[in-house]
């Protein structure tokens, strides 16, 4: 057979004649045969022109060997085989716990059972107290119930409900249907009549039996009858029993509500069709609220949702203090844990067990507050340092007060407090402190700088002392409860608190050295029982050295203004990872912040609240406890440690500027004279305006036990006399005598 390359494939093939081909030959479509081969494989039997397309140049033959077989895409989906161990490991990460979450914590289980018990005790008590009311309602409704019962029995017995159907058959003159319905009615009435007679006989027999029964049985039967008839006579719109608990207006969280809310927050990837939102677990109750575990659509992160927390609260129709989205990066960045509380966290008051505790062990941590789900949060102190930051007025000092209260209730703890705001927020704890100062003036800041210098020396001393301890007493080279209780070793816990530390670290004279000392203490003091707690309202590189912010292990950040302040407190990339204290509302969320380092994952915490009277009661109990244990020292015993910087004696300087002819003198006059005596030290005091100058000297004399008074005098340049705050020279002389006497007795001993 010959092949014509110019012949079209669409032309019908002509049958071969006996002259053109041998008998029995097959006709083969060469184009179809080539198509069944590799598209680049030439047909060697087709002649030299077989590779030429009908409308183009010849196709070059392939170079190299020709591979036969089916073409398979390398990225073809399906058919992958995972390692079975890897598959099991992936499944293990998402296994649901056998024991419910609220039963895995003893405290949470007790709290839940207590709540349930109190709830149902309230319900039972509420209903029991209204038993007479319910009995009266049943009695009043029983006649109507009797009427309904008799009418219902008659209607059922005589098949009166079928009357309309039979009348309809009569109106339609459908005789056959009427006869059929009549026969059915007769059968029903006959059977129902027998049942009704039996029931009537039973009731009569029961009545006769009750008539001869004891009085108690008669009353019980009467009560049961009235209860049954009263229930039958109940109006449809007036329930018999009142609700003990008014139903909450909070909508139950469902998947439809979650999807609707996520679709409304204007996040790219969440708008429109949200079929990619997947619920990895059923929505369940988790504490006083609902928990939803959601896989967000591809490309959407939990951070995108947290940025829109206010919009999410609006979409869920709940206060923003009830909405707490968080992520679980251990699974992936799109795993959202949405918790919707029943109650606004900002309106919740957290009570601390420290308010009633007689003592506390700091080695077990300090009860700090509660998370949005009402679970208690404990902050460890030993082997940690703590940094607290926020804008002014957001609850920073209140958080410090809780930690200080926990430390002061442990008699083995040596407490140093430097409150550099000067408002006296921590004054109730002063009688228990080894070192204490409250003020914003240079002298107070110098005192705080001295504390860090002394603390650095103490860390070095403790390191040497710890090194000498035998291995059986200190196997891990860390302070333990057993070591702390051995007071002779001098390795008891030491907690140093510096509130408003930016006033120290940003000070032009003391800031640099104080920053170096604090960094040294943070790095080395952790294992030596030295705890440094710093609080600041201005977290920037000048007010909070990076060596400090980078090395603290526990951070608590209340409301801050922006990303830089957020990461200065919570650590680098905290904002990027969705840990954002900027989401808190100014004022409304005071006392609420992000806690990092105290728990395995960052957690929103509302601190417990201790007002000044409550703190004073704790301090009084702690003072009695420390006095009995013999652990009061330093400032608490009236001692005045020698100042390190600057080198001056305030009492001696006052005696130098107040002659013996002046028994009493105004504070402002003393300050002006001191500034003339030592301008480099007291010049800043004299530059203060009005009452600040007077208050400066009052604060400086407080550690010496010298109290100011009203002093009558006249201005130095002349003028009208007046009563103003001043001091008595005799008080200064007495304080010097007592101080020198203590020094002499100490040297003699």
C-alpha positions in Angstrom: 0.0 0.0 0.0 1.2 3.5 -0.9 0.8 6.5 1.3 0.0 9.9 0.0 1.1 12.6 2.4 -1.0 15.2 0.7 -4.2 13.3 1.4 -6.5 14.7 4.1 -7.4 12.5 7.0 -11.0 13.6 6.7 -11.3 12.0 3.2 -12.9 8.6 3.1 -10.4 5.8 2.4 -10.9 4.0 -0.9 -11.1 0.3 -0.8 -8.0 -1.4 -2.4 -8.4 -3.3 -5.6 -6.9 -6.7 -6.3 -4.4 -5.1 -8.5 -3.2 -2.7 -5.9 -2.8 -4.9 -2.9 -2.7 -8.5 -2.1 -5.8 -10.3 -1.0 -6.6 -10.0 2.7 -4.4 -7.0 3.4 -5.4 -4.6 6.2 -5.8 -0.8 5.8 -3.9 1.1 8.6 -4.5 4.8 9.5 -0.9 5.9 10.0 -1.8 9.2 11.6 -3.8 7.4 14.3 -1.0 5.0 14.8 1.5 7.8 15.3 -0.8 9.5 17.8 -0.7 6.3 20.0 3.0 6.7 20.2 5.1 9.3 22.0 4.3 12.6 20.4 7.9 13.3 19.5 8.6 9.7 18.2 8.8 9.5 14.4 7.2 6.8 12.4 10.1 5.2 10.6 7.8 3.2 8.3 6.0 6.3 7.1 8.8 7.5 4.8 11.0 10.6 4.9 8.1 13.0 4.8 6.2 11.5 7.7 7.5 14.1 10.1 6.3 17.0 8.1 3.0 18.5 9.4 0.3 19.2 6.9 0.8 23.0 7.3 4.4 23.4 8.5 8.0 22.5 8.2 9.3 19.0 9.1 9.6 18.2 12.8 13.2 17.4 13.8 13.6 13.9 15.3 14.4 13.8 19.0 18.0 13.6 20.2 18.8 10.6 22.4 16.8 7.5 23.2 13.0 7.6 23.0 11.2 6.7 26.3 7.9 4.8 26.0 5.2 4.9 28.6 2.5 7.1 30.2 3.2 10.8 31.0 2.7 11.6 34.8 2.9 15.1 36.3 5.4 15.3 39.1 3.1 17.5 41.2 0.1 15.4 40.6 -2.0 15.4 43.9 -2.9 12.3 45.7 -1.1 9.1 46.4 1.3 10.5 49.0 2.4 8.1 51.7 3.2 9.6 55.1 5.4 7.9 57.6 3.1 6.3 60.1 5.1 7.5 63.1 4.9 11.1 61.8 1.2 10.7 61.3 0.7 9.4 64.9 2.8 12.3 66.2 0.6 14.8 64.4 -2.5 13.2 65.8 -1.0 13.2 69.3 -0.6 17.0 69.2 -4.3 17.5 68.7 -5.6 14.8 71.0 -8.4 16.0 73.3 -7.7 15.4 77.0 -9.4 12.4 78.7 -9.9 14.5 81.9 -11.7 17.8 81.3 -9.6 20.9 81.7 -11.5 22.1 84.8 -10.7 18.8 86.5 -7.0 18.9 85.8 -6.5 21.7 88.3 -7.5 21.1 91.9 -8.2 24.8 92.5 -10.3 25.1 89.4 -12.2 21.9 90.1 -12.9 23.1 93.7 -14.0 26.5 92.4 -16.3 24.9 89.7 -17.9 22.5 92.2 -18.3 25.3 94.7 -20.1 27.4 92.1 -22.4 24.6 91.0 -23.2 23.7 94.6 -24.0 27.3 95.6 -26.1 27.7 92.5 -28.3 24.7 93.2 -28.5 25.4 96.9 -29.7 28.9 96.0 -32.3 27.4 93.6 -33.5 24.9 96.2 -33.7 27.5 98.9 -35.5 29.9 96.6 -38.1 27.3 95.7 -38.5 26.0 99.2 -39.3 29.4 100.6 -42.1 29.8 98.1 -43.8 26.5 98.8 -46.8 28.2 100.4 -47.2 30.4 97.4 -47.2 27.4 95.0 -49.7 25.6 97.3 -52.0 28.5 97.1 -51.8 28.7 93.3 -52.6 24.9 93.0 -55.6 25.3 95.3 -56.9 28.3 93.5 -56.5 26.5 90.1 -57.8 23.1 91.1 -61.6 23.8 90.4 -60.6 24.8 86.8 -58.5 21.6 86.7 -61.5 19.5 87.8 -63.7 21.0 85.2 -61.1 20.4 82.5 -60.6 16.8 83.7 -64.4 15.9 83.6 -64.9 17.7 80.3 -62.0 15.9 78.8 -63.2 12.5 80.0 -66.7 13.0 78.6 -65.3 14.2 75.3 -63.0 11.2 75.1 -65.6 8.6 76.2 -68.4 9.7 73.8 -66.0 10.4 70.9 -67.2 14.0 70.7 -64.1 15.0 68.8 -65.5 13.1 65.8 -68.8 15.1 65.7 -67.5 17.7 63.1 -66.5 14.9 60.7 -69.8 13.1 60.9 -71.7 16.4 60.4 -69.7 17.1 57.3 -70.7 13.7 55.9 -74.4 14.5 56.5 -74.0 17.9 54.9 -72.5 16.3 51.8 -75.3 13.6 51.8 -72.6 11.0 51.8 -74.6 8.2 53.3 -71.9 5.6 53.0 -69.3 7.7 54.7 -71.7 8.6 57.5 -72.6 4.9 58.2 -69.0 4.0 58.2 -68.2 6.8 60.7 -71.2 5.9 62.9 -70.1 2.3 63.2 -66.6 3.4 64.1 -68.0 5.7 66.7 -70.1 2.9 68.3 -67.1 0.7 68.6 -65.0 3.5 70.2 -67.7 4.5 72.6 -68.3 0.9 73.7 -64.6 0.3 74.5 -64.0 3.7 76.0 -67.2 3.4 78.1 -65.9 0.2 79.7 -62.5 1.9 80.4 -64.3 5.0 81.9 -66.4 2.8 84.2 -63.4 0.9 85.4 -61.6 4.2 86.1 -64.6 5.6 87.9 -64.9 2.5 90.1 -61.2 2.7 90.9 -61.5 6.3 92.0 -64.6 5.5 94.2 -62.7 2.6 95.8 -59.7 4.8 96.4 -61.9 7.4 98.0 -63.5 4.9 100.3 -60.1 3.6 101.2 -58.8 7.0 102.0 -61.9 7.8 104.1 -61.0 5.0 106.5 -57.2 5.7 106.3 -55.2 7.7 109.0 -55.4 11.5 108.9 -51.9 11.9 107.5 -52.8 9.7 104.5 -56.0 11.7 104.0 -54.0 14.9 103.9 -51.5 13.4 101.6 -54.2 12.2 99.2 -55.9 15.6 99.3 -52.6 17.3 98.6 -51.9 15.0 95.6 -55.4 15.5 94.2 -55.1 19.3 94.6 -51.6 19.2 93.0 -52.9 17.2 90.0 -56.0 19.3 89.5 -54.1 22.5 90.0 -51.5 21.5 87.4 -54.4 20.7 84.9 -55.9 24.1 85.6 -52.7 26.1 85.0 -53.2 29.0 82.5 -50.9 28.7 79.4 -49.3 32.1 80.0 -48.7 31.9 83.7 -46.2 29.2 84.9 -46.7 27.6 88.3 -43.1 27.9 89.5 -41.1 31.1 89.4 -37.5 31.1 88.0 -34.9 31.2 90.8 -32.3 32.6 88.3 -33.3 35.1 85.6 -32.1 33.7 82.2 -29.0 35.5 81.0 -29.3 37.7 78.0 -25.9 36.5 76.8 -26.3 34.7 73.5 -24.9 31.1 73.4 -21.9 31.0 71.2 -22.4 28.9 68.1 -20.4 28.3 64.9 -22.8 30.5 62.9 -22.2 33.4 65.3 -18.5 33.0 65.2 -18.4 32.9 61.4 -20.7 35.9 61.2 -18.4 37.8 63.6 -15.2 36.9 61.8 -16.8 37.9 58.5 -17.7 41.4 59.9 -14.3 42.5 61.2 -12.9 43.6 57.8 -9.9 41.3 57.6 -8.6 40.3 54.2 -9.4 36.6 53.7 -12.3 36.6 56.1 -14.8 38.6 54.0 -17.4 37.1 51.8 -17.5 33.3 51.6 -15.9 31.7 54.7 -16.1 28.1 53.9 -12.4 27.8 54.8 -13.1 28.6 58.5 -12.9 25.2 60.3 -13.8 24.4 63.9 -11.3 21.8 65.2 -13.3 21.1 68.3 -16.9 21.6 69.5 -17.7 25.0 71.1 -17.8 24.3 74.8 -18.1 26.1 78.2 -14.7 26.9 79.6 -15.1 28.6 83.0 -17.5 31.5 83.0 -17.6 31.7 79.2 -17.5 29.9 75.9 -14.4 28.6 74.0 -14.1 28.1 70.3 -11.1 26.5 68.7 -10.9 27.7 65.1 -8.6 27.3 62.1 -8.7 30.5 60.2 -8.6 30.6 56.4 -5.2 30.1 54.7 -3.1 33.2 54.9 -5.0 34.7 57.9 -3.2 34.9 61.2 -4.4 35.3 64.7 -2.7 38.6 64.9 -5.0 39.9 62.1 -8.0 39.1 64.3 -6.5 40.4 67.6 -5.9 43.8 65.8 -9.6 44.0 65.3 -10.7 43.0 68.9 -13.0 46.0 69.2 -14.7 45.1 65.9 -15.0 41.5 67.0 -16.7 42.6 70.2 -19.1 44.6 68.2 -19.9 41.7 65.9 -20.4 39.4 68.8 -22.6 42.1 70.6 -20.5 41.8 73.8 -18.4 44.3 75.8 -14.8 44.4 74.7 -13.8 43.2 78.1 -15.5 39.8 77.4 -13.7 39.1 74.1 -10.2 37.5 74.4 -8.8 36.0 71.2 -5.5 34.3 71.5 -3.4 32.0 69.3 -1.7 28.7 69.7 1.5 28.9 67.7 2.5 25.4 68.7 -0.1 24.2 66.2 0.2 26.9 63.5 -0.2 30.7 63.2 -3.8 30.4 62.1 -5.1 28.5 65.1 -7.4 30.9 67.0 -8.6 30.3 70.5 -11.6 32.6 70.9 -12.9 32.9 74.5 -16.1 34.9 75.1 -16.8 35.6 78.8 -20.1 36.1 80.5 -18.8 39.1 82.4 -16.7 42.0 81.5 -13.2 41.5 82.9 -12.8 45.2 83.6 -15.7 45.0 85.9 -14.4 42.0 87.8 -12.7 42.4 91.2 -10.1 39.8 92.0 -9.6 39.0 95.6 -6.3 37.7 96.8 -5.8 35.1 99.6 -3.0 37.3 100.9 -5.7 39.6 102.4 -6.5 37.0 105.1 -3.3 35.0 105.1 -1.3 34.9 108.4 1.9 34.0 106.5 3.2 33.1 103.0 6.0 31.1 101.5 7.6 33.0 98.6 9.2 29.7 97.3 5.6 28.8 96.2 5.1 32.0 94.3 2.8 35.0 94.9 -0.9 34.9 94.1 -1.0 37.7 91.6 -4.5 37.8 90.0 -6.7 35.9 87.7 -7.0 35.3 83.9 -10.2 36.1 82.0 -11.5 32.6 82.7 -11.3 33.2 86.5 -8.3 30.9 87.0 -5.8 32.0 89.7 -2.4 33.1 88.4 0.6 32.7 90.6 3.9 34.6 89.9 7.1 32.8 90.9 9.6 35.1 92.7 12.6 32.9 93.6 15.1 32.6 90.7 13.3 35.3 88.7 13.4 39.1 88.2 10.3 41.0 87.3 9.7 44.1 85.0 6.3 45.9 85.1 5.5 48.7 82.8 2.5 50.8 81.6 1.2 54.2 81.0 0.4 56.3 84.1 -2.7 55.4 85.9 -3.1 51.8 84.6 -2.5 49.9 87.8 1.3 49.5 87.8 1.9 50.4 91.4 -1.1 48.2 92.5 0.6 45.3 90.8 3.8 46.1 92.7 1.8 46.3 95.9 0.5 42.7 95.5 4.0 41.3 94.9 5.4 43.3 97.9 2.5 42.0 100.1 3.4 38.4 99.2 7.0 39.0 100.0 6.4 40.8 103.3 4.3 37.9 104.7 7.3 35.6 104.5 9.4 36.4 107.6 12.6 35.1 106.0 12.4 37.7 103.1 14.6 40.8 103.4 12.6 43.6 101.8 14.1 46.7 100.2 11.7 49.2 98.7 12.6 52.4 96.7 9.4 54.2 95.8 10.6 57.0 93.5 7.2 58.6 92.9 7.0 60.2 96.3 3.2 59.5 96.8 3.6 57.0 99.6 1.8 54.2 97.9 4.0 51.6 99.6 4.3 53.4 103.0 2.3 50.7 104.9 5.1 48.3 104.2 7.8 50.6 105.5 8.0 49.2 109.1 9.0 45.8 107.6 11.8 47.0 105.3 15.5 46.7 105.7 15.9 49.7 103.3 13.1 52.1 102.4 12.8 55.4 100.7 9.9 57.3 99.2 10.5 60.5 97.2 11.4 62.0 93.9 14.1 64.3 95.0 17.8 63.7 94.3 18.4 62.3 97.8 15.8 59.6 97.4 17.3 58.7 94.0 20.8 58.6 95.4 19.4 56.3 98.2 18.0 54.0 95.5 21.4 54.1 93.6 23.1 53.2 96.9 20.7 50.2 97.2 21.8 48.8 93.9 25.5 49.3 94.8 25.0 47.5 98.1 22.9 44.8 96.3 25.7 44.2 93.8 28.1 43.6 96.7 25.6 41.3 98.3 25.3 39.2 95.2 29.1 38.8 95.1 29.1 37.9 98.8 26.4 35.3 98.3 28.1 33.8 95.3 31.2 33.1 97.4 29.1 31.8 100.3 27.1 29.5 98.1 30.2 28.1 96.6 31.4 26.8 100.1 28.1 25.0 100.9 28.4 21.1 100.8 26.8 19.3 97.9 24.3 17.5 100.0 22.9 20.8 101.3 23.0 22.6 97.9 23.3 20.1 95.0 22.1 22.6 92.3 23.9 25.6 93.6 20.7 27.5 94.1 18.9 28.9 97.1 16.3 26.6 98.5 13.8 26.8 101.4 16.1 24.7 103.5 19.0 27.0 102.9 16.9 30.2 103.4 15.7 29.0 106.8 19.3 28.8 108.0 19.6 32.5 108.9 23.3 32.1 109.9 24.2 31.5 106.3 22.9 34.9 105.2 21.3 33.3 102.1 17.7 34.2 102.8 15.6 35.7 100.0 16.1 39.4 99.3 13.5 41.3 97.3 14.4 44.7 96.1 11.6 46.8 94.6 12.2 50.0 92.6 9.0 51.7 91.6 9.2 54.4 88.9 12.7 53.2 88.1 12.9 55.5 85.1 13.6 58.3 87.6 16.7 56.5 88.7 18.0 55.1 85.3 17.5 58.4 83.5 19.2 60.5 86.2 22.2 62.3 84.8 24.4 61.6 87.9 23.3 58.2 89.1 21.6 56.6 86.0 24.6 55.0 84.2 26.0 53.3 87.3 22.6 52.2 88.5 21.9 50.6 85.1 25.2 48.7 85.2 24.5 47.5 88.8 20.9 46.4 88.0 22.1 44.5 84.9 24.7 42.7 87.0 22.2 41.8 89.7 19.6 40.5 87.2 22.2 38.3 85.5 23.8 36.8 88.6 21.4 37.3 91.5 18.7 35.0 90.2 20.2 31.8 91.6 21.3 33.5 94.8 17.9 34.4 96.2 18.1 38.0 95.1 14.9 39.2 93.3 14.8 42.6 91.6 11.3 44.0 90.8 11.3 47.1 88.6 8.3 49.2 87.6 8.3 52.0 85.1 5.8 54.2 83.2 8.3 55.3 80.6 9.8 52.3 78.9 12.4 53.7 76.4 16.1 53.0 75.9 17.1 56.0 78.0 14.8 55.3 81.0 15.1 51.5 80.8 18.6 50.2 79.7 18.4 47.4 77.1 20.6 45.2 79.3 17.9 45.2 81.9 14.9 44.8 79.6 16.6 42.0 77.7 17.4 39.8 80.8 14.4 39.9 83.1 12.6 36.6 83.1 9.1 37.8 84.0 7.3 40.7 82.4 4.0 42.3 83.0 2.7 45.0 80.7 -0.4 46.9 81.3 -1.8 49.5 78.8 1.0 51.1 76.6 0.7 53.5 73.7 2.6 51.7 70.9 4.7 48.9 69.6 8.0 50.2 70.8 6.9 50.5 74.4 5.1 47.1 74.1 8.3 45.3 73.0 10.5 47.2 75.5 8.5 45.6 78.3 7.3 42.3 76.8 10.4 41.5 74.7 11.5 41.8 71.1 8.8 40.7 68.5 6.1 40.4 71.2 4.0 42.8 69.2 4.6 40.9 66.0 3.6 37.7 67.7 0.3 39.1 68.8 1.1 39.9 72.4 -0.1 43.4 72.4 -0.8 45.5 75.5 -2.0 48.2 73.1 -5.4 46.5 72.9 -6.3 47.4 76.4 -8.6 50.4 76.8 -7.2 53.4 78.8 -8.7 53.7 82.2 -11.4 51.0 81.7 -8.9 48.2 81.6 -6.7 49.5 84.5 -5.2 46.5 86.3 -5.3 44.3 83.2 -2.1 43.3 81.4 -0.1 40.7 79.5 2.0 38.4 81.8 4.9 36.8 80.0 7.4 34.3 81.6 5.4 33.3 84.7 3.3 30.7 82.7 4.1 28.5 79.7 2.3 30.9 77.4 1.7 34.7 77.5 -1.5 35.3 79.4 -3.9 38.2 80.0 -4.2 38.8 83.8 -6.2 41.0 86.0 -4.2 41.8 89.1 -5.7 41.4 92.5 -6.7 44.6 94.2 -5.3 45.7 97.5 -6.2 49.2 98.7 -4.3 51.0 101.4 -6.3 49.7 104.4 -6.0 46.1 103.2 -2.2 46.6 102.6 -1.9 48.1 106.1 -3.5 45.1 107.7 -1.2 42.8 105.8 1.8 44.9 106.9 0.7 44.8 110.6 0.4 41.0 110.5 3.8 40.7 108.8 5.4 43.0 111.4 4.2 40.9 114.3 5.3 37.8 112.4 8.8 39.2 111.8 9.1 40.5 115.3 8.4 37.1 116.7 10.9 35.5 114.3 13.5 38.1 115.0 14.0 39.0 111.3 13.4 42.8 111.6 16.5 44.7 110.6 17.9 47.9 109.1 15.3 50.6 108.5 12.7 48.6 110.3 14.8 48.8 113.5 15.4 52.5 113.1 18.9 52.1 111.7 20.2 54.6 109.1 22.7 52.9 106.8 25.7 55.1 105.8 25.1 56.8 102.5 27.4 55.9 99.7 26.7 58.8 97.4 26.7 61.7 97.9 29.0 61.9 101.0 27.3 64.4 103.3 25.6 64.5 106.6 22.2 66.2 106.4 21.7 66.5 110.2 25.2 68.0 110.6 24.6 70.4 107.8 21.3 71.6 109.3 23.1 72.2 112.7 25.7 74.2 110.8 23.1 76.6 109.2 20.7 76.9 112.2 22.4 78.7 115.1 21.6 78.2 118.7 19.7 81.5 118.8 17.0 80.0 116.6 15.0 77.3 118.4 12.6 76.8 115.5 12.9 77.8 111.9 10.9 77.4 108.7 11.7 74.5 106.3 12.1 76.9 103.3 14.6 79.0 105.2 16.6 75.9 106.1 16.6 74.7 102.5 17.9 78.1 101.3 20.7 78.1 103.8 21.6 74.5 102.9 21.8 75.5 99.2 24.3 78.2 100.2 26.3 75.7 102.2 26.4 72.9 99.5 25.0 74.2 96.2 26.0 70.9 94.4 23.8 68.9 96.8 21.0 71.2 98.0 20.8 73.5 95.0 18.0 71.5 93.4 16.0 71.6 96.6 16.1 75.4 96.7 15.0 75.7 93.1 11.7 74.1 93.9 8.6 76.2 94.0 6.2 76.9 96.9 5.3 73.9 99.1 7.6 71.5 97.2 10.6 73.1 98.8 9.1 72.5 102.3 8.0 69.0 101.5 11.5 68.2 100.2 13.0 68.7 103.7 10.1 67.0 105.4 10.7 63.8 103.3 14.5 63.9 103.8 14.1 64.1 107.6 11.5 61.3 107.8 14.0 58.4 107.9 15.6 60.0 111.0 12.3 60.1 112.9 12.1 63.9 112.8 8.7 65.4 112.4 7.9 68.9 111.2 5.5 71.3 113.0 3.9 74.7 112.7 6.4 77.4 113.4 5.6 81.1 113.8 8.0 83.5 112.1 8.5 86.4 109.8 10.3 86.4 106.4 14.0 87.3 106.4 13.4 90.4 104.4 10.7 91.6 106.7 6.9 91.3 106.4 3.9 89.9 108.1 4.4 87.0 110.5 2.8 83.7 109.7 2.6 80.0 110.8 4.5 77.7 108.4 6.0 74.2 108.3 9.3 74.1 110.2 11.6 72.2 112.5 13.0 72.5 116.0 16.7 72.6 116.4 16.5 70.5 119.5 14.9 67.6 117.5 17.9 67.7 115.1 20.3 67.6 118.0 18.5 64.7 119.7 18.5 62.7 116.4 22.3 63.2 116.1 22.9 62.2 119.7 20.8 59.0 119.3 22.5 58.1 116.0 26.0 58.6 117.5 25.0 56.6 120.5 24.0 53.6 118.4 27.3 53.9 116.5 29.3 53.9 119.8 27.4 50.9 121.2 27.9 49.0 117.9 31.7 49.7 118.0 31.9 48.7 121.6 30.1 45.4 121.0 
